Coordinates of C-alpha atoms in Angstrom, one line a residue:
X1 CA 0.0 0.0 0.0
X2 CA 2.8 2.5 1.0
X3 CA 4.1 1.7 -2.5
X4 CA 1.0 2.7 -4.0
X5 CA 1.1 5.9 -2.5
X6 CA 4.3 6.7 -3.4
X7 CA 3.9 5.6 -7.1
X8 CA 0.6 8.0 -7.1
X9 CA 2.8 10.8 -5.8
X10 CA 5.3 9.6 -8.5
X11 CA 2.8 10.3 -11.3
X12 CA 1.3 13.3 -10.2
X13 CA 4.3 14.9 -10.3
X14 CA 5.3 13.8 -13.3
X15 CA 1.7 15.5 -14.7
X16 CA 2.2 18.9 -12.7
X17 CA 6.0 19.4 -14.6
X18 CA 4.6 18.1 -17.7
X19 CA 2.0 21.0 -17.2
X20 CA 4.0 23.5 -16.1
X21 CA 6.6 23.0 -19.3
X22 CA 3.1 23.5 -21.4
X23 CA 2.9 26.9 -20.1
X24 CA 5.0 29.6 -22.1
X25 CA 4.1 32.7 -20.0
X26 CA 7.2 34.9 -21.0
X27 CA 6.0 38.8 -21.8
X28 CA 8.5 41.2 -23.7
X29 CA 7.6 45.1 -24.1
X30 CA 8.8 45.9 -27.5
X31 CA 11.2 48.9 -26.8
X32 CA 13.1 49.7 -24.1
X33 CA 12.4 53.4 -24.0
X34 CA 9.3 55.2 -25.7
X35 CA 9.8 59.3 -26.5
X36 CA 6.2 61.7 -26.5
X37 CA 5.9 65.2 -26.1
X38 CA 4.3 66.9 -23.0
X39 CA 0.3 66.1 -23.9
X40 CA 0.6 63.3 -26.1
X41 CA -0.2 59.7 -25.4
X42 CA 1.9 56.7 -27.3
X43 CA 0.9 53.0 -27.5
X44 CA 2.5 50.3 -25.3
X45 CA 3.0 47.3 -27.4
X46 CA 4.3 43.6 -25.9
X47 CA 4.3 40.5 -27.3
X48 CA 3.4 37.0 -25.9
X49 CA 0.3 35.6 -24.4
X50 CA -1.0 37.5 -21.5
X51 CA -2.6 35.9 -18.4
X52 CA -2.7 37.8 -15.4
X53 CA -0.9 41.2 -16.2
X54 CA -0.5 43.1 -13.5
X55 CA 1.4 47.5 -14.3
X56 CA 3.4 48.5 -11.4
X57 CA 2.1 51.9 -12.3
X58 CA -1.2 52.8 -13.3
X59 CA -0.8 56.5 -13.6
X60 CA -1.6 57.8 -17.0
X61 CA -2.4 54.0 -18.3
X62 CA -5.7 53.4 -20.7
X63 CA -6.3 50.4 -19.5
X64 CA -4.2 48.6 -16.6
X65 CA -4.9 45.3 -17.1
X66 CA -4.4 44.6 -20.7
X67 CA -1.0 44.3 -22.1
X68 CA -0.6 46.8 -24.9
X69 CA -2.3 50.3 -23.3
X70 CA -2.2 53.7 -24.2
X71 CA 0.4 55.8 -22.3
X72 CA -0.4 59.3 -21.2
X73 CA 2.5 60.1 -18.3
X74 CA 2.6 63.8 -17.7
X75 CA 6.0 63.5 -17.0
X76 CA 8.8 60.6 -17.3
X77 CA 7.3 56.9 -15.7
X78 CA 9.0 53.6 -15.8
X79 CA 6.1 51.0 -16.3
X80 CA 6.6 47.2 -14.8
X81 CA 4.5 44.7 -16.6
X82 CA 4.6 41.5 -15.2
X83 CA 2.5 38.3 -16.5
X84 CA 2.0 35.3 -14.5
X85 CA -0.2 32.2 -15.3
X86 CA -1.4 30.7 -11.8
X87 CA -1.6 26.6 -11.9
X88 CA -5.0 25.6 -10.5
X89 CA -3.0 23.4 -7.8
X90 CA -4.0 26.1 -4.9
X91 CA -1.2 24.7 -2.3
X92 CA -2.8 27.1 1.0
X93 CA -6.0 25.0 2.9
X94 CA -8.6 27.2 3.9
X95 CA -7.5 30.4 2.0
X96 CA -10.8 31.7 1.3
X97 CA -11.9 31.5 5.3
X98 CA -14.9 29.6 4.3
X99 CA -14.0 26.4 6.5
X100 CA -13.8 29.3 9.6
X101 CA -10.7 29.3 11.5
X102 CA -9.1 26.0 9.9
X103 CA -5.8 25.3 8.8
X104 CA -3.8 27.9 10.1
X105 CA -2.5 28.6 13.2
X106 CA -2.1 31.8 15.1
X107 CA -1.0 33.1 18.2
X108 CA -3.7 35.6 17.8
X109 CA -6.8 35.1 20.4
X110 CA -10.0 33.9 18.8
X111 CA -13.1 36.3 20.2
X112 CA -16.5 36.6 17.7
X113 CA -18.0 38.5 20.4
X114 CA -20.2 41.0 18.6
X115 CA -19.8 44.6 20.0
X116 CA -16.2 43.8 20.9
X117 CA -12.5 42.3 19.2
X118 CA -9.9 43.3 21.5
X119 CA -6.0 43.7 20.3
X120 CA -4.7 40.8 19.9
X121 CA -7.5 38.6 18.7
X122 CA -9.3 38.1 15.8
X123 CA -12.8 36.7 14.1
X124 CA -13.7 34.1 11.0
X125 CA -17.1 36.5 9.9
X126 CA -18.6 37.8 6.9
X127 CA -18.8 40.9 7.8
X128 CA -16.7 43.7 10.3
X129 CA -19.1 46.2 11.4
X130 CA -20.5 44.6 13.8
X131 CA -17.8 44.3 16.3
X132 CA -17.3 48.4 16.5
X133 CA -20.0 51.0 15.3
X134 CA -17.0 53.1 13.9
X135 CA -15.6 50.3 11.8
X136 CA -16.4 50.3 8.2
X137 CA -19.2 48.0 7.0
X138 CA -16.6 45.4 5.0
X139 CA -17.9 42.3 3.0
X140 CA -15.1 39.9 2.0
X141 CA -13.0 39.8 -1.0
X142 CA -13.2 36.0 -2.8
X143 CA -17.4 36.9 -3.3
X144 CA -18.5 39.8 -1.4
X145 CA -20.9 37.5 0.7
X146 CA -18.4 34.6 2.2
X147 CA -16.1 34.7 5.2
X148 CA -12.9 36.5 5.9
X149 CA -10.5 37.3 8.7
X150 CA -11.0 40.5 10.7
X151 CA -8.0 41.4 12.8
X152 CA -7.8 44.3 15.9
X153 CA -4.0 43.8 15.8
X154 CA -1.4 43.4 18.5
X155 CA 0.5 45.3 20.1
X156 CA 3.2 43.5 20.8
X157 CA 6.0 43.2 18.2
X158 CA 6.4 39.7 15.8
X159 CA 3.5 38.0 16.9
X160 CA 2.4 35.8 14.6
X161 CA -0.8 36.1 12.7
X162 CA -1.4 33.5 10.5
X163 CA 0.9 30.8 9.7
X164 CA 0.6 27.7 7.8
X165 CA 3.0 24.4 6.9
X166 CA 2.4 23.2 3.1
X167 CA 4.2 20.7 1.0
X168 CA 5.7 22.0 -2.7
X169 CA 7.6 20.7 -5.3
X170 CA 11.5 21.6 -5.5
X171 CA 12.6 23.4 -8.1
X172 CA 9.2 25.6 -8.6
X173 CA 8.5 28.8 -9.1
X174 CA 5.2 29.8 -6.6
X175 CA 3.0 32.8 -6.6
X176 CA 2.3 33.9 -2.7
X177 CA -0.6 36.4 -2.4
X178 CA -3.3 37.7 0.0
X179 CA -5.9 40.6 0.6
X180 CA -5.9 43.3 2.8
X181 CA -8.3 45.8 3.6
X182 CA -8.4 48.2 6.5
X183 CA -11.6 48.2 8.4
X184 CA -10.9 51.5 10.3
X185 CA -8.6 54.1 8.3
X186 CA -6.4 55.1 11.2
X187 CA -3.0 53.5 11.4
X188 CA -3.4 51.3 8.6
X189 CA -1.2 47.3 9.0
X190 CA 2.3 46.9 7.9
X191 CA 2.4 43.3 7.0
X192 CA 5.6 41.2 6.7
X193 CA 5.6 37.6 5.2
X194 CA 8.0 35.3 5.9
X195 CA 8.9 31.7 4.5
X196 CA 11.2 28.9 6.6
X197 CA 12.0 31.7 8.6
X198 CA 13.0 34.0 5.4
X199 CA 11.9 37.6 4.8
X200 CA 9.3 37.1 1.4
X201 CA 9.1 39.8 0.0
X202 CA 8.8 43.8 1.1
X203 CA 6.6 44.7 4.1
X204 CA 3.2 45.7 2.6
X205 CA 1.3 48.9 4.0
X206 CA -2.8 48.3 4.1
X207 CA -4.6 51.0 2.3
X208 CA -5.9 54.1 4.4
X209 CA -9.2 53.8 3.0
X210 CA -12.0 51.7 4.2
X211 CA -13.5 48.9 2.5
X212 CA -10.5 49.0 -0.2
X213 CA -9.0 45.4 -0.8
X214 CA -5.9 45.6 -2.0
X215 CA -3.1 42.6 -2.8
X216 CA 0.0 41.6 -1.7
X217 CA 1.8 39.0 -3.9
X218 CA 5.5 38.0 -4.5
X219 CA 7.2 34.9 -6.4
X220 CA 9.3 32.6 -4.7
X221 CA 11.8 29.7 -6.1
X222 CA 11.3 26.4 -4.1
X223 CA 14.8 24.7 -4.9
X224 CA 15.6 22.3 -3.0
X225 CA 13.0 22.5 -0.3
X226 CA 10.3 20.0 -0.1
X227 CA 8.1 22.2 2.1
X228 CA 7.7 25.6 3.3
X229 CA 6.4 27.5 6.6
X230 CA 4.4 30.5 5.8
X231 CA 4.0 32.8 8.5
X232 CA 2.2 36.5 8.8
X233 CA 3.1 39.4 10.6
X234 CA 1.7 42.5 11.4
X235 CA 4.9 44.8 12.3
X236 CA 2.5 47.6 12.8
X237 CA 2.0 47.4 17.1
X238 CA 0.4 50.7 17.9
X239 CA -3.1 50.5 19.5
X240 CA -5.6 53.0 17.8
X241 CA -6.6 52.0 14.8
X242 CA -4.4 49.2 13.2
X243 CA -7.7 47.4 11.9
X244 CA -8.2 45.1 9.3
X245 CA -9.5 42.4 7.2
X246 CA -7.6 39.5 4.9
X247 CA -8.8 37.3 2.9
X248 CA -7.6 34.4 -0.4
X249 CA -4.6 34.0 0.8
X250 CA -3.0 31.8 -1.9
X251 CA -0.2 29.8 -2.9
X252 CA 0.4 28.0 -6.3
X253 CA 2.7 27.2 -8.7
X254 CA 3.3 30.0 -11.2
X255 CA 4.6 31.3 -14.4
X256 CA 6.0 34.3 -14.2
X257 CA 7.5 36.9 -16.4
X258 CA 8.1 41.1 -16.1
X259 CA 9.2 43.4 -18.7
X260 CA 9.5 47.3 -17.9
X261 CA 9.8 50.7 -20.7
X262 CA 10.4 54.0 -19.7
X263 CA 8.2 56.7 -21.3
X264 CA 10.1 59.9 -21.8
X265 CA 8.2 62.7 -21.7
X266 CA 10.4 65.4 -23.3
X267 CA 9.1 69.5 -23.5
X268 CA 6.9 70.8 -26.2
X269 CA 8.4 73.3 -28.2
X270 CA 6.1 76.4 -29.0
X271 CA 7.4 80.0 -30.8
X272 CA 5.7 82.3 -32.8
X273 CA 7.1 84.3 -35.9
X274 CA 4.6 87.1 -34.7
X275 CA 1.9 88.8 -36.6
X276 CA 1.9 89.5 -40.9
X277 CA 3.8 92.6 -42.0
X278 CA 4.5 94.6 -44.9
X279 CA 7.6 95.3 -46.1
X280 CA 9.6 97.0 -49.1
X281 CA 11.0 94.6 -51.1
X282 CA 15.2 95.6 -51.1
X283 CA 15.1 96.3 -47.7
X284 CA 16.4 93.6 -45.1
X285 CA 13.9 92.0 -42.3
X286 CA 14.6 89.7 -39.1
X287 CA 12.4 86.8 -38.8
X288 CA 13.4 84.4 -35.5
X289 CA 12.2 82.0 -33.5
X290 CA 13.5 83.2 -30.1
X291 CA 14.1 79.4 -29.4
X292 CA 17.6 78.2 -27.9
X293 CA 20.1 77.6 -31.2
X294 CA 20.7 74.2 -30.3
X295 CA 17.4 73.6 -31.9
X296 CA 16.9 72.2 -35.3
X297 CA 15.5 74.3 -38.0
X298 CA 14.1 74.1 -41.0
X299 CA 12.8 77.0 -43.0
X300 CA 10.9 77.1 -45.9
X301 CA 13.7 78.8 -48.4
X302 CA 16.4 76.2 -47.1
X303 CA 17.6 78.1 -44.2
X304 CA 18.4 76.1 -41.0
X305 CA 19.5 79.2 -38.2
X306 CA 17.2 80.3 -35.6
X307 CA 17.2 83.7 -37.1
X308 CA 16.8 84.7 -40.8
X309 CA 17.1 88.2 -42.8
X310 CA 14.9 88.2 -45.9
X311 CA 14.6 91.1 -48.5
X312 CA 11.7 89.7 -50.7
X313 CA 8.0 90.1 -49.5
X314 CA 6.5 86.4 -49.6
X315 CA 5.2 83.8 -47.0
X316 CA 7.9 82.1 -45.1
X317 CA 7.6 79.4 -42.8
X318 CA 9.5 77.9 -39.9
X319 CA 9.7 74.1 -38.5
X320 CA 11.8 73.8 -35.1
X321 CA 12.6 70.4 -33.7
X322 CA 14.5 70.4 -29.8
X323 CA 15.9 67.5 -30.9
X324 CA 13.8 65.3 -28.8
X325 CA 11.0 64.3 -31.1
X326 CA 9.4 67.3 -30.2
X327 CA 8.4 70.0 -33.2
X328 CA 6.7 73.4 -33.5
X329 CA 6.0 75.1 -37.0
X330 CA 5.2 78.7 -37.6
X331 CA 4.2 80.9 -40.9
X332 CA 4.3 84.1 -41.4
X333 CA 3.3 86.7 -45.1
X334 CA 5.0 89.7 -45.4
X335 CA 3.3 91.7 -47.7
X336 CA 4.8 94.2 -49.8
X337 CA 4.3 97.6 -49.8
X338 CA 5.8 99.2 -52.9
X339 CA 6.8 102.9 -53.5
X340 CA 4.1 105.4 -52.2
X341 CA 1.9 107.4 -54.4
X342 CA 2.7 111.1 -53.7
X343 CA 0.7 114.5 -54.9
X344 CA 2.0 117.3 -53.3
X345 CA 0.6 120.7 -54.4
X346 CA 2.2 122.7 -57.2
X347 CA 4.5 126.0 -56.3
X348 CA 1.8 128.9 -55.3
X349 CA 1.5 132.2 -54.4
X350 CA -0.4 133.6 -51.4
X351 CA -1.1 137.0 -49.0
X352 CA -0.1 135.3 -45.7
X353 CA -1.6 138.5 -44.2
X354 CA -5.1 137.1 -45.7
X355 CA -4.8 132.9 -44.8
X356 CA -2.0 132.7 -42.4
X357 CA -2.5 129.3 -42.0
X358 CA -2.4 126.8 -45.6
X359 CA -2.9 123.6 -45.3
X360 CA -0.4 121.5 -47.4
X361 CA -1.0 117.6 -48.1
X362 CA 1.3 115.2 -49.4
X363 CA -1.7 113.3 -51.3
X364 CA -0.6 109.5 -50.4
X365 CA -0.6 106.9 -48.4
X366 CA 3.1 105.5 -46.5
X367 CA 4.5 104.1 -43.5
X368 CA 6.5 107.5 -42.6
X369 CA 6.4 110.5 -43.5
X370 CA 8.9 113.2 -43.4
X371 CA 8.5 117.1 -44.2
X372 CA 11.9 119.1 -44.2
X373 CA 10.2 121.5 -41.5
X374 CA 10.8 118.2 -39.2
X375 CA 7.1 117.0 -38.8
X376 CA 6.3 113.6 -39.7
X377 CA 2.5 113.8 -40.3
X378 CA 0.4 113.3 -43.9
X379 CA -0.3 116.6 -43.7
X380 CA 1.4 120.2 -42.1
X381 CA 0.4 123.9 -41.9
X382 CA 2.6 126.8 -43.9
X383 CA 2.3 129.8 -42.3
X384 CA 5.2 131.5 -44.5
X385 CA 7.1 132.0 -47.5
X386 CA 9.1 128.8 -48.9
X387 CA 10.4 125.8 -50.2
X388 CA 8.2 122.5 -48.8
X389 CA 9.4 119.2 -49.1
X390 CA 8.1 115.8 -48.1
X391 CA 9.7 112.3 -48.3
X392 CA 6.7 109.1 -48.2
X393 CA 8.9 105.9 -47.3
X394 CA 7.7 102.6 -46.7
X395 CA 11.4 101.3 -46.5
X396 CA 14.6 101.9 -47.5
X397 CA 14.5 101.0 -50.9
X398 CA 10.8 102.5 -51.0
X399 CA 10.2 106.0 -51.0
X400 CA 8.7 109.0 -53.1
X401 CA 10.1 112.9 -52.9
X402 CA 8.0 116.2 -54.1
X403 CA 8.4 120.0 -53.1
X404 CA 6.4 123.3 -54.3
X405 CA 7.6 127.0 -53.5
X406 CA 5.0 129.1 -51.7
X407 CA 5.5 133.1 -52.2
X408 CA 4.2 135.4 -50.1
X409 CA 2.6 138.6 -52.0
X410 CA 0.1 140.8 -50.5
X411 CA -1.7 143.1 -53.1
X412 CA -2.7 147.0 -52.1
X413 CA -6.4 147.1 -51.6
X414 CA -8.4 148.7 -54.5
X415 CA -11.6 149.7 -54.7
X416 CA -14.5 150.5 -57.5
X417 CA -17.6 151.6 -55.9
X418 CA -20.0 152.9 -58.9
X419 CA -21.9 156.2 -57.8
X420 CA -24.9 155.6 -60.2
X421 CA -26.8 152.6 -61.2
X422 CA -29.9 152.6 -63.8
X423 CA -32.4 149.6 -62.2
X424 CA -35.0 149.6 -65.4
X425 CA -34.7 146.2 -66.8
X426 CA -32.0 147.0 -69.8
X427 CA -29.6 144.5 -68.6
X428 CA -27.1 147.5 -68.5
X429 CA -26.3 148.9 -65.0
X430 CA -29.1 147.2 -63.4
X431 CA -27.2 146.2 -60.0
X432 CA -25.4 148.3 -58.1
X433 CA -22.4 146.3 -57.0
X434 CA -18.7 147.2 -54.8
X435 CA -15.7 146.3 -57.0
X436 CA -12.2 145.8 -55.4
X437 CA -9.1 144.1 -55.3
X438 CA -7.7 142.4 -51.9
X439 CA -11.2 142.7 -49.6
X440 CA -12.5 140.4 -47.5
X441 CA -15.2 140.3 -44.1
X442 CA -16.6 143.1 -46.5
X443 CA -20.5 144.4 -45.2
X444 CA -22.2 147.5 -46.8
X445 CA -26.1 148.7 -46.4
X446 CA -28.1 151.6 -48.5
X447 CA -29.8 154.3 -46.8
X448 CA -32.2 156.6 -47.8
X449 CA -31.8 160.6 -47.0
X450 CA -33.8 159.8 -44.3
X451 CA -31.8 157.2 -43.0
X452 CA -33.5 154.5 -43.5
X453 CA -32.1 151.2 -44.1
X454 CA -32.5 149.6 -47.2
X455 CA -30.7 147.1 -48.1
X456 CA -27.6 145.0 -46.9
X457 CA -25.3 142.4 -48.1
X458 CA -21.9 141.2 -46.6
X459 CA -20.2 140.1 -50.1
X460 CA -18.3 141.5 -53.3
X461 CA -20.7 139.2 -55.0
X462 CA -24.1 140.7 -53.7
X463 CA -25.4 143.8 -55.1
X464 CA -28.5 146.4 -54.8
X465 CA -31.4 145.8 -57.2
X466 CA -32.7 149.0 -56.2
X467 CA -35.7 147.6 -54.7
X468 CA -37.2 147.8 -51.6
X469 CA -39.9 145.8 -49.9
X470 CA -40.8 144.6 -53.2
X471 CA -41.1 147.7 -54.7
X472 CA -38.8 149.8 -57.2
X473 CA -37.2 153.2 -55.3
X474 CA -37.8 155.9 -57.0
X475 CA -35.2 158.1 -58.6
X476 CA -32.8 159.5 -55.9
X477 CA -29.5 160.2 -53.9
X478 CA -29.1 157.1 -51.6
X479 CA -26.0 156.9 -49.0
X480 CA -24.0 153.7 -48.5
X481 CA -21.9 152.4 -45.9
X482 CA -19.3 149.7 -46.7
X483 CA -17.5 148.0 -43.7
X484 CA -13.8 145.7 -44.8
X485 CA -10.5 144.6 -44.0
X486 CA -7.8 145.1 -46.2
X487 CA -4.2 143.5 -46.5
X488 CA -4.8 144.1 -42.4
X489 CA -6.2 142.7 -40.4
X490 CA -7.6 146.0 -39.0
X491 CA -11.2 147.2 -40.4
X492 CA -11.9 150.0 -42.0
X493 CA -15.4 151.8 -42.9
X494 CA -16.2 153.4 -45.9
X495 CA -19.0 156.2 -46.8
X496 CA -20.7 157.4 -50.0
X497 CA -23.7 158.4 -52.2
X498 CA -25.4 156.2 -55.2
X499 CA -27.9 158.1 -57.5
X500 CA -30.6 155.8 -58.7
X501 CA -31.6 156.6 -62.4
X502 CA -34.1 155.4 -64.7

């Protein structure tokens, strides 16, 4: 019979190594290193077949738990994959808690007193709320309905848990994991594993929040040993808080494989070549970048400096590359402008005394404007006799002169003021008009010898009909009175007599 046993043993390990050989569980990222630019995302690919993968970062991951997700760090990650396939030969009795408190040992107290679960003991239950009303309302991790152990930890150092003596196969890889969820966030655990007395892996910190489960798992080489003693231990000893539920703790042979890329998230590049101009083509213009010079560049006419001069008007464009993978591109259209159209007025001659101010324009359109009285506006004032000059430029290479000669000359007033006028309809003498030479502001009015006003008019170009009201004046000596200003600005009044004949 003991042969038989050992024969069965015999062939069942010859089917687990012939099972585990089946199993190819090896995962390789494709690229060491991946390069994106601040804001953009890049694929993740691997090849193999996937099982259980498992990123040691999550951050800026699609999708954690496929193998080939989209990257999105916002700055420079190093993503662990690993892959494992877990053989269904679960090694750890009672894992699950759903047998209660068997097959482990613990130097733990058992107490499933509801209302209370002092330090140092623990409780098999399906649920953690009821020992303290502050305690989070916790349902287990294999199902959300089953069993699981809820710890009030110790507070005495390297007590022992859970522990548990299991038989494995030498020369095995195994996959060690468990759940662990706080049940009050205060304090959280700090578990440490250990196997045939050996550290196994890094102490693992419980989560702070409530209700979260979260896994601990490692891989560990069997060699030569035959079997191995599992122990838990909660290194955290301090007595408020420190609260906490595990549950599937597990232990089977595994495949396992890990494979890590760095994503490099290098800066963006961004310039501007500023806003269109105009320009005249000849002259010389600075286009740049303001980017450092170790930059690549590329500009449209085959230039590759930071900074360009161009003298033709045209549209020019800019690509700069940091060298990293990382581009910005820029255009710019410089317009051009041409020589300006100019229409100064011709040479003239004017009484100063009579329009001290004359306007002068240049009669075009340009980007400067220069008058050789030192004003720099379309347009000026002469106020006396001279040559006037003005330069349109819109550039170097672009600009249009003209000039006119203003003479001052001031004729001596003259004046022909009729002293009879025949009103009857003859077209001959029929207005009585003032005639003169250098007047202006001139005003006159008509009188009758009894001083009566009878007619006015304020203009060399408005004269007496001889009527009044309407009616023809009959044939007399009238009296007129002619206000002006002469080559003066002073006025002067004049008096005299118009006979009225028929």
């Amino acid at each position: 019979m003991e042969f038989k046993k050992i024969l069965i043993a015999f062939c069942f390990s010859l089917l687990g190594n012939a099972l585990l050989a089946q199993i190819n569980c090896n995962i390789n990222i494709t690229a060491d290193t991946l390069k994106i630019c601040e804001g953009e995302s890049i694929q993740i690919n691997t090849s193999g077949n996937a099982y259980k993968i498992q990123w040691s970062d999550k951050t800026g991951l699609s999708d954690s738990s496929i193998k080939n997700p989209i990257a999105s760090p916002s700055v420079t990650t190093k993503y662990k994959l690993s892959n494992r396939y877990e053989y269904p030969n679960e090694r750890i009795v009672n894992g699950n808690f759903e047998l209660g408190d068997q097959g482990f040992t613990s130097q733990y107290g058992i107490d499933c007193s509801y209302g209370s679960l002092e330090e140092g003991f623990y409780c098999v239950n399906n649920t953690s709320s009821v020992y303290y009303s502050n305690w989070g309302n916790c349902s287990d991790h294999t199902s959300g309905s089953g069993n699981m152990i809820i710890i009030n930890a110790s507070t005495a150092a390297g007590v022992q848990l859970w522990c548990q003596n299991i038989s494995v196969t030498p020369n095995t890889d195994y996959a060690f994991s468990t759940w662990i969820s706080s049940v009050f966030p205060d304090n959280p655990a700090l578990l440490q594993f250990t196997l045939n007395g050996s550290l196994l892996g890094e102490p693992f910190r419980a989560s702070g929040t409530v209700c979260e489960w979260n896994e601990f798992f490692t891989i560990w080489n069997s060699g030569t040993t035959a079997s191995a003693d599992i122990c838990i231990v909660n290194q955290n000893t301090l007595g408020w808080g420190n609260d906490f539920a595990m549950d599937d703790i597990s232990f089977k042979p595994v495949c396992f494989s890990e494979d890590s890329v760095v994503v490099q998230v290098n800066p963006n590049v961004s310039f501007s070549l500023g806003a269109n101009k105009s320009m005249c083509n000849g002259d010389s213009i600075l286009l740049q970048s303001n980017l450092p010079s170790n930059y690549v560049f590329q500009w449209s006419n085959g230039a590759t400096q930071n900074q360009i001069y161009v003298t033709i008007a045209g549209q020019y464009s800019l690509v700069a590359d940091n060298g990293l993978g990382c581009a910005d591109q820029d255009t710019i259209v410089l317009q051009s402008l041409g020589i300006p159209s100019i229409s100064l007025e011709d040479d003239t001659t004017i009484c100063f005394e009579f329009y001290p101010s004359f306007p002068l324009h240049s009669g075009g359109t340009a980007l400067n404007y220069l008058w050789n009285t030192g004003e720099s506006t379309p347009n000026i004032i002469a106020n006396k006799e001279g040559l006037y000059s003005v330069t349109l430029s819109n550039g170097k290479n672009c600009k249009a002169s003209d000039s006119l000669y203003i003479k001052n000359y001031c004729a001596p007033t003259y004046f022909n003021i009729p002293n009879a006028f025949t009103p009857n309809g003859d077209d001959k003498n029929d207005m009585w008009y003032i005639y003169g030479v250098g007047l202006r502001d001139v005003e006159f009015m008509i009188f009758d010898r009894w001083g009566m006003l009878l007619f006015t008019g304020n203009s060399q170009d408005v004269g007496w009909d001889g009527y009044f009201k309407g009616d023809l004046c009959q044939i007399d000596v009238y009296v007129y009175k002619v206000r002006y200003k002469g080559i003066t600005a002073r006025e002067k009044t004049r008096y005299g007599r118009i006979s009225l004949i028929r």
